[in-house]
């Protein structure tokens, strides 16, 4: 068996490895084209999610603002109710006073 016959047999696994590596390199080289749409889609999804999050934050701020306005309105109403309660407690005394004055008027007529 000559040395020239052993050389191709010994190189055969190496050639297979080179071809395998070349295929892997070609796949990696082609990968950006495969990955680019996925990356673009992921970026678009991220942008959409960030936009939704921004709208949610704005909505939450609006809800907080309206809740504060409602709270202030309730506090103003409660204050007015208390004022009316004070006035209502004065009514019986005022009624008595009015009746007394009417009685005096009747005497002078």
Short mmCIF file of C-alpha atoms in Angstrom, two decimals:
data_model
loop_
_atom_site.label_atom_id
_atom_site.label_comp_id
_atom_site.label_asym_id
_atom_site.label_seq_id
_atom_site.Cartn_x
_atom_site.Cartn_y
_atom_site.Cartn_z
CA UNK A 1 0.00 0.00 0.00
CA UNK A 2 1.52 3.27 -1.08
CA UNK A 3 1.67 6.47 0.88
CA UNK A 4 -0.31 8.21 -1.83
CA UNK A 5 -3.26 5.90 -1.10
CA UNK A 6 -3.19 6.53 2.67
CA UNK A 7 -3.20 10.29 2.26
CA UNK A 8 -6.67 10.58 0.69
CA UNK A 9 -8.07 8.14 3.27
CA UNK A 10 -6.55 10.16 6.12
CA UNK A 11 -7.77 13.43 4.64
CA UNK A 12 -11.29 12.18 4.08
CA UNK A 13 -12.46 12.86 7.68
CA UNK A 14 -10.76 16.26 7.59
CA UNK A 15 -12.44 17.15 4.30
CA UNK A 16 -15.78 16.10 5.81
CA UNK A 17 -15.09 18.34 8.80
CA UNK A 18 -14.19 21.24 6.52
CA UNK A 19 -17.39 20.77 4.55
CA UNK A 20 -19.37 20.62 7.76
CA UNK A 21 -17.72 23.82 9.00
CA UNK A 22 -18.29 25.49 5.64
CA UNK A 23 -21.98 24.55 5.86
CA UNK A 24 -22.17 25.91 9.38
CA UNK A 25 -20.45 29.13 8.31
CA UNK A 26 -22.85 29.46 5.40
CA UNK A 27 -25.79 28.89 7.76
CA UNK A 28 -24.44 31.54 10.12
CA UNK A 29 -23.92 33.88 7.20
CA UNK A 30 -27.49 33.24 6.06
CA UNK A 31 -28.83 33.44 9.62
CA UNK A 32 -29.11 37.26 9.76
CA UNK A 33 -31.53 37.04 6.85
CA UNK A 34 -33.53 34.45 8.76
CA UNK A 35 -33.27 36.25 12.10
CA UNK A 36 -33.81 39.79 10.78
CA UNK A 37 -37.59 39.41 10.34
CA UNK A 38 -37.87 37.87 13.80
CA UNK A 39 -35.80 40.71 15.24
CA UNK A 40 -37.92 43.28 13.41
CA UNK A 41 -41.08 41.58 14.67
CA UNK A 42 -39.74 41.54 18.23
CA UNK A 43 -38.82 45.24 18.01
CA UNK A 44 -42.28 46.06 16.65
CA UNK A 45 -43.90 44.06 19.45
CA UNK A 46 -41.73 45.87 22.00
CA UNK A 47 -42.65 49.27 20.54
CA UNK A 48 -46.34 48.33 20.60
CA UNK A 49 -46.06 47.11 24.20
CA UNK A 50 -44.28 50.31 25.23
CA UNK A 51 -46.98 52.38 23.51
CA UNK A 52 -49.70 50.42 25.35
CA UNK A 53 -47.83 50.89 28.62
CA UNK A 54 -47.66 54.64 27.95
CA UNK A 55 -51.39 54.77 27.25
CA UNK A 56 -52.05 52.80 30.42
CA UNK A 57 -49.93 55.24 32.44
CA UNK A 58 -51.86 58.15 30.93
CA UNK A 59 -55.14 56.40 31.68
CA UNK A 60 -54.09 55.75 35.25
CA UNK A 61 -53.09 59.39 35.69
CA UNK A 62 -56.50 60.44 34.35
CA UNK A 63 -58.27 58.05 36.73
CA UNK A 64 -56.23 59.40 39.66
CA UNK A 65 -57.07 62.99 38.64
CA UNK A 66 -60.78 62.21 38.38
CA UNK A 67 -60.74 60.33 41.68
CA UNK A 68 -59.14 63.34 43.36
CA UNK A 69 -61.74 65.66 41.83
CA UNK A 70 -64.50 63.35 43.08
CA UNK A 71 -62.92 63.23 46.53
CA UNK A 72 -62.80 67.02 46.67
CA UNK A 73 -66.45 67.23 45.56
CA UNK A 74 -67.46 64.76 48.29
CA UNK A 75 -65.55 66.78 50.90
CA UNK A 76 -67.24 70.00 49.76
CA UNK A 77 -70.63 68.28 49.88
CA UNK A 78 -69.95 66.91 53.35
CA UNK A 79 -69.01 70.38 54.54
CA UNK A 80 -72.24 71.79 53.11
CA UNK A 81 -74.28 68.98 54.74
CA UNK A 82 -72.74 69.85 58.10
CA UNK A 83 -73.62 73.53 57.59
CA UNK A 84 -77.19 72.54 56.77
CA UNK A 85 -77.36 70.30 59.85
CA UNK A 86 -76.35 73.27 62.03
CA UNK A 87 -79.03 75.41 60.39
CA UNK A 88 -81.61 72.63 60.72
CA UNK A 89 -80.94 72.38 64.47
CA UNK A 90 -81.70 76.11 64.71
CA UNK A 91 -85.10 75.72 63.00
CA UNK A 92 -87.09 74.55 66.08
CA UNK A 93 -85.83 77.52 68.10
CA UNK A 94 -86.56 79.86 65.23
CA UNK A 95 -90.04 78.38 64.85
CA UNK A 96 -90.69 78.99 68.52
CA UNK A 97 -89.38 82.57 68.17
CA UNK A 98 -91.59 83.18 65.10
CA UNK A 99 -94.66 81.85 66.93
CA UNK A 100 -93.94 84.14 69.86
CA UNK A 101 -93.55 87.16 67.58
CA UNK A 102 -96.78 86.27 65.76
CA UNK A 103 -98.53 86.06 69.13
CA UNK A 104 -97.29 89.51 70.05
CA UNK A 105 -98.46 90.86 66.69
CA UNK A 106 -101.92 89.43 67.32
CA UNK A 107 -102.13 91.29 70.61
CA UNK A 108 -101.30 94.63 68.99
CA UNK A 109 -103.88 94.27 66.22
#
